[in-house]
Short mmCIF file of C-alpha atoms and ligand atoms in Angstrom, two decimals:
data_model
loop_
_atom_site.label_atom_id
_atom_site.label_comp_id
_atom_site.label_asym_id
_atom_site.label_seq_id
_atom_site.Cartn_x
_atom_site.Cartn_y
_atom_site.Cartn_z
CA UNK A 1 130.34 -90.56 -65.56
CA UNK A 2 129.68 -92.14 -61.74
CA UNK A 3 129.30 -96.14 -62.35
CA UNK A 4 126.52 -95.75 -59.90
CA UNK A 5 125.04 -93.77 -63.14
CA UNK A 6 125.51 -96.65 -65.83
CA UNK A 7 122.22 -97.72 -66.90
CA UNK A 8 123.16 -101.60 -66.32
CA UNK A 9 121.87 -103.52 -69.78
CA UNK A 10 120.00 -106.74 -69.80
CA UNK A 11 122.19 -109.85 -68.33
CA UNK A 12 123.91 -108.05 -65.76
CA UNK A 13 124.61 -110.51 -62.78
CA UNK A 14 122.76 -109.94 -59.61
CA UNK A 15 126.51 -109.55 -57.63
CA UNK A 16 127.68 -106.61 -60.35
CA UNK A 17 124.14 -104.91 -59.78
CA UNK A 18 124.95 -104.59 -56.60
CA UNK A 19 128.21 -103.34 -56.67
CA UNK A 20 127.55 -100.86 -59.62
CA UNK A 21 124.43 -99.59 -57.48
CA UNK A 22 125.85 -98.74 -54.21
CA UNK A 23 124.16 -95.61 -54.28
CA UNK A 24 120.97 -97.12 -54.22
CA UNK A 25 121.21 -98.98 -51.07
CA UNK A 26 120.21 -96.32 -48.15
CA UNK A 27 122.89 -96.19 -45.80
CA UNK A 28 125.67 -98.14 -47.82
CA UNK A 29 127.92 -99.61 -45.50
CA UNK A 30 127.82 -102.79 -48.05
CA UNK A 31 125.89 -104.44 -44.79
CA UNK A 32 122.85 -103.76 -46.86
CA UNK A 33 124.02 -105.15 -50.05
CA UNK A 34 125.62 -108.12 -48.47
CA UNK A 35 122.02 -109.00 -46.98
CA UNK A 36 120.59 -108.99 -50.47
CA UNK A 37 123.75 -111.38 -51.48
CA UNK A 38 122.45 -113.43 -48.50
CA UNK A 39 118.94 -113.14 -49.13
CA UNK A 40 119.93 -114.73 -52.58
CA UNK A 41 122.31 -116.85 -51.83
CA UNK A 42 119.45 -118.43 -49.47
CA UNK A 43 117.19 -118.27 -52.21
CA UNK A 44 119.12 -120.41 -54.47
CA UNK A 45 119.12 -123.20 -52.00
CA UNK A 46 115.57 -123.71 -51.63
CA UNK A 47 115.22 -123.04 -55.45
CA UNK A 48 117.37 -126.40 -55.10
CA UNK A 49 114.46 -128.14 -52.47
CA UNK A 50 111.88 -127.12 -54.52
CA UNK A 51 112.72 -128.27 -57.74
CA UNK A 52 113.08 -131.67 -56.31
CA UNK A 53 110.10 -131.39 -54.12
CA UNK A 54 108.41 -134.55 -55.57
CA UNK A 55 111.13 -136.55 -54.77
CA UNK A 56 111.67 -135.37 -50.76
CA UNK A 57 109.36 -138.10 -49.37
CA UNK A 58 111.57 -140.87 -51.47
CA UNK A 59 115.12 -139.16 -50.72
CA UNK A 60 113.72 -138.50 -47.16
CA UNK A 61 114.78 -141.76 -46.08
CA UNK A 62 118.47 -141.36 -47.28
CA UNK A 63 118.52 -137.79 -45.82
CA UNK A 64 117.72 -139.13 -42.26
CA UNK A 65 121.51 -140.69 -42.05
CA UNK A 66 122.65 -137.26 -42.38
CA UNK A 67 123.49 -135.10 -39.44
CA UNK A 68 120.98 -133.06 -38.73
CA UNK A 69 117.99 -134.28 -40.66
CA UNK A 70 116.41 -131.07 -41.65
CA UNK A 71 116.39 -132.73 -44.99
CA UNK A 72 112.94 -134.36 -44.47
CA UNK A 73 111.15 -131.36 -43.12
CA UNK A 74 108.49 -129.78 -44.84
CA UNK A 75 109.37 -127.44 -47.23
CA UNK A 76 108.00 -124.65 -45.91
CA UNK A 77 109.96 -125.13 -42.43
CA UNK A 78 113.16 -126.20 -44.34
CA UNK A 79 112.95 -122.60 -46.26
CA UNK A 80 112.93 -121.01 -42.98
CA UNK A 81 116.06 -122.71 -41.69
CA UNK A 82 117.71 -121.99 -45.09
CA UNK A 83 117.06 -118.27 -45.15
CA UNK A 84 117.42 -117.78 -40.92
CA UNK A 85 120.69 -119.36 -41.54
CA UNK A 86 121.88 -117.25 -44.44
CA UNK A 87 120.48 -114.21 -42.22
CA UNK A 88 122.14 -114.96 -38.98
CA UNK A 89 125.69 -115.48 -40.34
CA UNK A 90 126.49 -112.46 -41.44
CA UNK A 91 125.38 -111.26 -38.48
CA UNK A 92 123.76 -107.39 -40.27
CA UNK A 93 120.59 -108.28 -38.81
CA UNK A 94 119.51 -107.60 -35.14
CA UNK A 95 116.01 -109.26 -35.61
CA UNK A 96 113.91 -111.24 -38.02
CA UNK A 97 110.41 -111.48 -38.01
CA UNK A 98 108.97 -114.63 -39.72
CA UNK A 99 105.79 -116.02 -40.96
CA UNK A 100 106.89 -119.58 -39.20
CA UNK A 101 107.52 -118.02 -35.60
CA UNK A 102 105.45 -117.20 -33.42
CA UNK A 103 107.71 -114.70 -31.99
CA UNK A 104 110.74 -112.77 -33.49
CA UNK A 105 114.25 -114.13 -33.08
CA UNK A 106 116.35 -111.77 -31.60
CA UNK A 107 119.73 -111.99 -33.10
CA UNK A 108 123.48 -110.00 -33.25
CA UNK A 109 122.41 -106.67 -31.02
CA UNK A 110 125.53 -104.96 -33.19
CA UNK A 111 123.16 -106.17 -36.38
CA UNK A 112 121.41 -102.82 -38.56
CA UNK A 113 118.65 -104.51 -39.54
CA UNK A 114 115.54 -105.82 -39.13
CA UNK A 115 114.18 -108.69 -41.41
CA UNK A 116 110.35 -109.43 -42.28
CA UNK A 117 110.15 -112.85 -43.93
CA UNK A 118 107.28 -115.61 -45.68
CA UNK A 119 110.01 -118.15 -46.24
CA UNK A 120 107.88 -120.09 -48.67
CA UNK A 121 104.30 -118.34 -49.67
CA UNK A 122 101.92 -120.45 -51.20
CA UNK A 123 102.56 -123.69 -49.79
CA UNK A 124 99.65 -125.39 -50.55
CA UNK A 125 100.82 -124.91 -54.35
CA UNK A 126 103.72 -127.48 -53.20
CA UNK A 127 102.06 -130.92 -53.66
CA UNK A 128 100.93 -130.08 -57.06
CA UNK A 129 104.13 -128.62 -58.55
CA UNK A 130 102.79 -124.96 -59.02
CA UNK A 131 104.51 -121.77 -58.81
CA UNK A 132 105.98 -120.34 -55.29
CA UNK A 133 107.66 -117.93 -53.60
CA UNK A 134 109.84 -116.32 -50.81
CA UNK A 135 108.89 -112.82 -49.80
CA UNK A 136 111.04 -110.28 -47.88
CA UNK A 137 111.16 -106.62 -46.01
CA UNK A 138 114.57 -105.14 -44.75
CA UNK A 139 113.95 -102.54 -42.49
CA UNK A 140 116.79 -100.05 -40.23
CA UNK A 141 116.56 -100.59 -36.82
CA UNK A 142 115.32 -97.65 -34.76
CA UNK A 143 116.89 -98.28 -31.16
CA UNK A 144 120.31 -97.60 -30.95
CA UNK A 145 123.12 -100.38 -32.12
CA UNK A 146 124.74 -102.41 -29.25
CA UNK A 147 121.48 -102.25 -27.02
CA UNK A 148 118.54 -105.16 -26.85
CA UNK A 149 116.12 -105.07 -29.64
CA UNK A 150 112.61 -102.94 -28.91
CA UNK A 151 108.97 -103.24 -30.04
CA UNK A 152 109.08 -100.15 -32.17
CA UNK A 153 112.28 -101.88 -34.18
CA UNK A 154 110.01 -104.43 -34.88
CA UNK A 155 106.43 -103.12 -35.54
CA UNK A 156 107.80 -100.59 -38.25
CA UNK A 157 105.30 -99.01 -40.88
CA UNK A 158 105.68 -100.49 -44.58
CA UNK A 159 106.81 -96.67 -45.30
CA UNK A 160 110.05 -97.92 -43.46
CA UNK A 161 110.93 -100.65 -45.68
CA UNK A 162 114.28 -99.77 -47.21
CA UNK A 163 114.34 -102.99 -48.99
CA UNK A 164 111.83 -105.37 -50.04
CA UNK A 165 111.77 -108.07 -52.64
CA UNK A 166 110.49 -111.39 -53.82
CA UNK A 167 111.87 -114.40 -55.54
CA UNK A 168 109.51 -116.57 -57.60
CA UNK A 169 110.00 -119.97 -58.24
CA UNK A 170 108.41 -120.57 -61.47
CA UNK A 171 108.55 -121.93 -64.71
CA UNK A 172 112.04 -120.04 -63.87
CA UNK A 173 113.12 -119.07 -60.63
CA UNK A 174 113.54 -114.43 -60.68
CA UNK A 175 113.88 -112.64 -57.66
CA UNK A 176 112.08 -109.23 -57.60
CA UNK A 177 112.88 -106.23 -55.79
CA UNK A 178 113.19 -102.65 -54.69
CA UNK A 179 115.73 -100.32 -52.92
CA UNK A 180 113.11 -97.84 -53.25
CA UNK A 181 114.65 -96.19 -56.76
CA UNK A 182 112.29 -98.67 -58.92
CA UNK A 183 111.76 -102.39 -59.37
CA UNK A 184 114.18 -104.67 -60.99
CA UNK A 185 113.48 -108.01 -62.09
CA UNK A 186 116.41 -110.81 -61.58
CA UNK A 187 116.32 -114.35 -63.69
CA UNK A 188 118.48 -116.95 -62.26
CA UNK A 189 120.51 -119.11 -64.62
CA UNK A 190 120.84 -122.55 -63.01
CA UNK A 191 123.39 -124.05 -64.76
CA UNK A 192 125.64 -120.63 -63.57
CA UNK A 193 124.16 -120.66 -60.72
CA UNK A 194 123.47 -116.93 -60.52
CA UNK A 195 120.76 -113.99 -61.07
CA UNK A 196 120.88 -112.02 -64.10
CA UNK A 197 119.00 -108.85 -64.79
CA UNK A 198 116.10 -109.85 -66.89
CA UNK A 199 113.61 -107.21 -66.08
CA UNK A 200 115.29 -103.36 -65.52
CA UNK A 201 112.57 -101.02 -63.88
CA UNK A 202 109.83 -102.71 -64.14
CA UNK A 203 106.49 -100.60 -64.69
CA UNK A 204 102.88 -102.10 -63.81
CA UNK A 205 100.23 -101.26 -66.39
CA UNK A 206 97.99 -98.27 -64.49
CA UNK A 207 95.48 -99.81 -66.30
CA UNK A 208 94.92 -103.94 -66.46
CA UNK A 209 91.77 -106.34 -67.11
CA UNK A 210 92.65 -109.39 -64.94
CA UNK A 211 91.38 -109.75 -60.96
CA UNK A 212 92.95 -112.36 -58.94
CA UNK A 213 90.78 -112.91 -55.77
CA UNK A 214 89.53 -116.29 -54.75
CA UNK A 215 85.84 -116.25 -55.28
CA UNK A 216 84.81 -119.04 -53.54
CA UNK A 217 84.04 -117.08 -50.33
CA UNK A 218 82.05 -115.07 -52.53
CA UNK A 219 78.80 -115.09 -50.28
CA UNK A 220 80.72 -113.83 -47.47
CA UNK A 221 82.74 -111.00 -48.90
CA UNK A 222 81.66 -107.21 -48.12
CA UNK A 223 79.38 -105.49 -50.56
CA UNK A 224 81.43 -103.23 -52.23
CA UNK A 225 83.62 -106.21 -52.74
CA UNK A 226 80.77 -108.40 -54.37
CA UNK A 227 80.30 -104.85 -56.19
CA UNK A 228 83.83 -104.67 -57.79
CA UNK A 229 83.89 -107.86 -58.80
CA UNK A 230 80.15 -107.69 -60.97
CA UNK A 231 81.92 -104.58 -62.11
CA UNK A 232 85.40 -106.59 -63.74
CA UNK A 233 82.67 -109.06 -65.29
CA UNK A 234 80.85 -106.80 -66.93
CA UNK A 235 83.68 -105.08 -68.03
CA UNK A 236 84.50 -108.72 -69.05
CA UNK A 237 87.83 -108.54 -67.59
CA UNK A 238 90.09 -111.60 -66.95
CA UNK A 239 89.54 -113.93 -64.27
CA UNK A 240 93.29 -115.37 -62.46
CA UNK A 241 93.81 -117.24 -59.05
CA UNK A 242 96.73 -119.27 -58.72
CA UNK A 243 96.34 -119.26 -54.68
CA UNK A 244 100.15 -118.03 -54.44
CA UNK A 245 100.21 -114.20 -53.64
CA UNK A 246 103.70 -114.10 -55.16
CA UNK A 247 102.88 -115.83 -58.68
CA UNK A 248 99.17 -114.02 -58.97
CA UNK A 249 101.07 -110.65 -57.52
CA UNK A 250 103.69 -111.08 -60.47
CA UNK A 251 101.52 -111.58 -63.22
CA UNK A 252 99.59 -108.81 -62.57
CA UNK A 253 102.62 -106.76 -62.16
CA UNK A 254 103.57 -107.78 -65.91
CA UNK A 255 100.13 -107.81 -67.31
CA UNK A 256 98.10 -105.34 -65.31
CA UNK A 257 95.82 -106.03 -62.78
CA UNK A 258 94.20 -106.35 -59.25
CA UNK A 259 94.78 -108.82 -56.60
CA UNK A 260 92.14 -108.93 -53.65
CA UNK A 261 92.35 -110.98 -50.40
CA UNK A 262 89.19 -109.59 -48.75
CA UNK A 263 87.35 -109.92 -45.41
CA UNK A 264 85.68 -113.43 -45.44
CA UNK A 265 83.98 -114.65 -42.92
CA UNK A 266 86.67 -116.94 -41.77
CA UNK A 267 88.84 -114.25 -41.75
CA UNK A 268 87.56 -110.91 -40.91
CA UNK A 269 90.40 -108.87 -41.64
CA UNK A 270 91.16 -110.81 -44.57
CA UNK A 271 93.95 -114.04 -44.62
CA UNK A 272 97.18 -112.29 -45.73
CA UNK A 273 99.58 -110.88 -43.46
CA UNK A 274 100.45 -107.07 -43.14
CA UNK A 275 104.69 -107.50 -42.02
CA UNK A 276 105.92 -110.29 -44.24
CA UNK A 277 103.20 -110.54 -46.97
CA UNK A 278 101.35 -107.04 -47.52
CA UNK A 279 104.06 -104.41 -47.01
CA UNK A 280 106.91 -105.50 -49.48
CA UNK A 281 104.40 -106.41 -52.37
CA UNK A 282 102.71 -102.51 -51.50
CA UNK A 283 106.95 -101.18 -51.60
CA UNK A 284 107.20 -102.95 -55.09
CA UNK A 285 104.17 -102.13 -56.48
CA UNK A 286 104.07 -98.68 -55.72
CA UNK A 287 107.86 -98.28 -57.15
CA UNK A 288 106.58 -99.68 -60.41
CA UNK A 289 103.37 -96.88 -60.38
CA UNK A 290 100.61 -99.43 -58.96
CA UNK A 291 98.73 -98.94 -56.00
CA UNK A 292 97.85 -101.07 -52.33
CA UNK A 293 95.15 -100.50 -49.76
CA UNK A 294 93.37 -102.21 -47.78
CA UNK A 295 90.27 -100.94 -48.95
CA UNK A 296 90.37 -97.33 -47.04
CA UNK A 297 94.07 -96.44 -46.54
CA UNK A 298 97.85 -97.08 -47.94
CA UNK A 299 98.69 -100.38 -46.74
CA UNK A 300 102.51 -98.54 -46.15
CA UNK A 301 101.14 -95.94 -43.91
CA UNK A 302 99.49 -98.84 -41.29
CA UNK A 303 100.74 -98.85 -38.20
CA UNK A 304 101.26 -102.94 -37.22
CA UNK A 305 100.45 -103.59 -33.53
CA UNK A 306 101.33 -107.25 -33.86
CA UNK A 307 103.86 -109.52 -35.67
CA UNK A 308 101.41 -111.57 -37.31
CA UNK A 309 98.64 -108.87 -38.25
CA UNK A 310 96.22 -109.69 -40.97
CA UNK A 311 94.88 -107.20 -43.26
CA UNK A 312 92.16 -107.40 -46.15
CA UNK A 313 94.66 -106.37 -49.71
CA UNK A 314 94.08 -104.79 -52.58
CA UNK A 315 96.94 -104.65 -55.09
CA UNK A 316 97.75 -103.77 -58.43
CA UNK A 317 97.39 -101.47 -61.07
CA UNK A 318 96.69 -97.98 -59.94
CA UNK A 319 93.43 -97.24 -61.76
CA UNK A 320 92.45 -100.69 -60.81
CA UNK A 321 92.81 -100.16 -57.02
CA UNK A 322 91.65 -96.94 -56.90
CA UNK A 323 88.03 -98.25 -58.71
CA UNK A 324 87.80 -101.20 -56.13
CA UNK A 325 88.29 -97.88 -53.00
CA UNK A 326 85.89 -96.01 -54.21
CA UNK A 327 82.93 -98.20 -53.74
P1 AHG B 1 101.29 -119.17 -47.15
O1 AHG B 1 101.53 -120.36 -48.02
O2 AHG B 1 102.54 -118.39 -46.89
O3 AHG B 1 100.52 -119.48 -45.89
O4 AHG B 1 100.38 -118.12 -47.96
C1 AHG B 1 99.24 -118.54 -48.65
C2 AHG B 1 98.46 -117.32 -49.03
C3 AHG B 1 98.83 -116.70 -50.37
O5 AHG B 1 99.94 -117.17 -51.00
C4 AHG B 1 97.63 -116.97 -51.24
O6 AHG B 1 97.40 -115.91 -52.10
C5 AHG B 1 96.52 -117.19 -50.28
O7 AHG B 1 97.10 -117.69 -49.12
C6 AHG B 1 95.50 -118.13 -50.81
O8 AHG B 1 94.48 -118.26 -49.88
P2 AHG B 1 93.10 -118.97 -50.26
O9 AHG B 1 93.39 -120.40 -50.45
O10 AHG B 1 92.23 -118.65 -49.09
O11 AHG B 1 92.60 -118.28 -51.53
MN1 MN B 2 102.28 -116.44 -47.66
MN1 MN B 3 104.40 -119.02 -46.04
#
């Protein structure tokens, strides 16, 4: 038997995944894998920042006699540094794409890759010490290696992802993700300091009773929208908004369920963001048999014609999603 076809039990470290699942990484070169290590590695540092978040404004002080002072930054810029740094190093990545810059940063023409990244998604869940996240999308470059980076390396389709992934920082930290040969589910073990396989191909319910969309904007959400959402109460279905797309997305992909950031009024094509939001939650939950639109197509199959592209997101399980299309 291949050790590539081990079925890899319960508690297997993140680092021994890898290395057992070569196979499962398009285009092994171990560049891919070693961006996941780096991805985690990153990960683990501002799992650090966070859970000492209420205490950055008092150690702030202390952190300013350091060097460089990054320290005091918020936390949502400090991820950013963290996981640009880790990305950079190794230098497998030719450009990363970023929810905290304006433009792309255009980095080691030799690199493979191309990185989509929300450093630290729900932000505003900070302050009051609730769950949240880091979201990610690897894609291949398209251009050839050596040569500057080009617009159609960077405004790939979600269909392109070869990786994508999310780590939660919760009531325990997991990092989520998918080579595209099903979801696994990572738990990280702070006193060891490392991932272990926690949740092996992870399935969403095709069928689930809570919606997660933020009803306050209720008055200024499409029809069909105000329409789906009479439908889940008289179906008396659960109600669940945390206000962090990772935390609500991972719930739902446990329990079974729909997550909706509609048009609003304030935002017309709906708040969340199609490269480093939308995409790698779609990847994931269509490897574990759910479903994401945007209310009329695949959210994979959109085309982006900018970096920081908002689309209105429906996600979840299958039956779910597919109720909320078709009115
Ligand atoms: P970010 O913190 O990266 O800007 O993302 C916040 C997003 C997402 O996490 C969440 O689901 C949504 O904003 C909440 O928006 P509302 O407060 O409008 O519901
Ligand atoms: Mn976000
Ligand atoms: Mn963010």
């Amino acid at each position: 038997m291949e050790a590539s076809r081990i079925a890899l039990p319960i508690g297997t470290a993140l680092d021994r995944f890898i290395k057992n699942n070569q196979d499962q990484f398009a285009y092994a070169s171990g560049e891919l894998s070693q961006l996941l290590r780096d991805i985690a590695l990153a990960s683990k540092v501002v799992n650090r920042e966070v859970n000492k978040a209420g205490l950055i404004d008092i150690m702030g002080p202390m952190g300013s006699q350091n060097t460089a002072g990054d320290e005091q930054q918020k936390l949502d810029v400090l991820a950013n540094i963290r996981f640009t740094r880790a990305l950079t190093k190794g230098g497998e990545a030719c450009a990363l794409i970023s929810e905290e810059s304006e433009s792309f940063a255009d980095l080691n023409n030799d690199g493979k890759y191309v990185i989509a990244i929300d450093p630290l998604d729900g932000s505003s869940n900070i302050d009051v010490n609730v769950s949240i996240g880091t979201i990610f999308s690897i894609y291949r470059r398209k251009s050839e290696i050596g040569t500057p980076i080009q617009e159609n390396d960077i405004l790939q389709r979600g269909s392109e992802q070869i990786v994508a992934g999310y780590v939660l920082y919760g009531s325990s930290t997991m990092m989520v993700f998918t080579t595209g040969h099903g979801v696994q589910g990572f738990t990280y073990e702070p006193s060891l300091g490392e991932y272990f396989l926690s949740h092996p191909n992870m399935q969403m319910p095709e069928e689930g009773k809570i919606y997660s969309i933020n009803e306050g904007s209720y008055h200024s959400f499409p029809a069909p929208v105000k329409g789906y959402i009479e439908y889940c109460k008289e179906k008396n279905y659960t109600g669940r908004y945390i206000g962090s797309l990772v935390a609500d997305f991972h719930r739902n992909l446990l329990k079974g369920g729909i997550y909706i950031y509609p048009p609003t009024a304030k935002d017309p094509n709906g708040k969340l963001r199609l490269m480093y939001e939308c995409n790698a939650l779609a990847f994931i939950a269509e490897q574990a048999g759910g479903k994401a639109s945007d209310g009329k197509q695949r959210i994979l199959d959109i085309k982006p014609t900018t970096l920081h592209q908002r689309v209105p997101f429906f996600v979840g399980s299958r039956k779910m999603v597919e109720k909320a299309e078709s009115l």
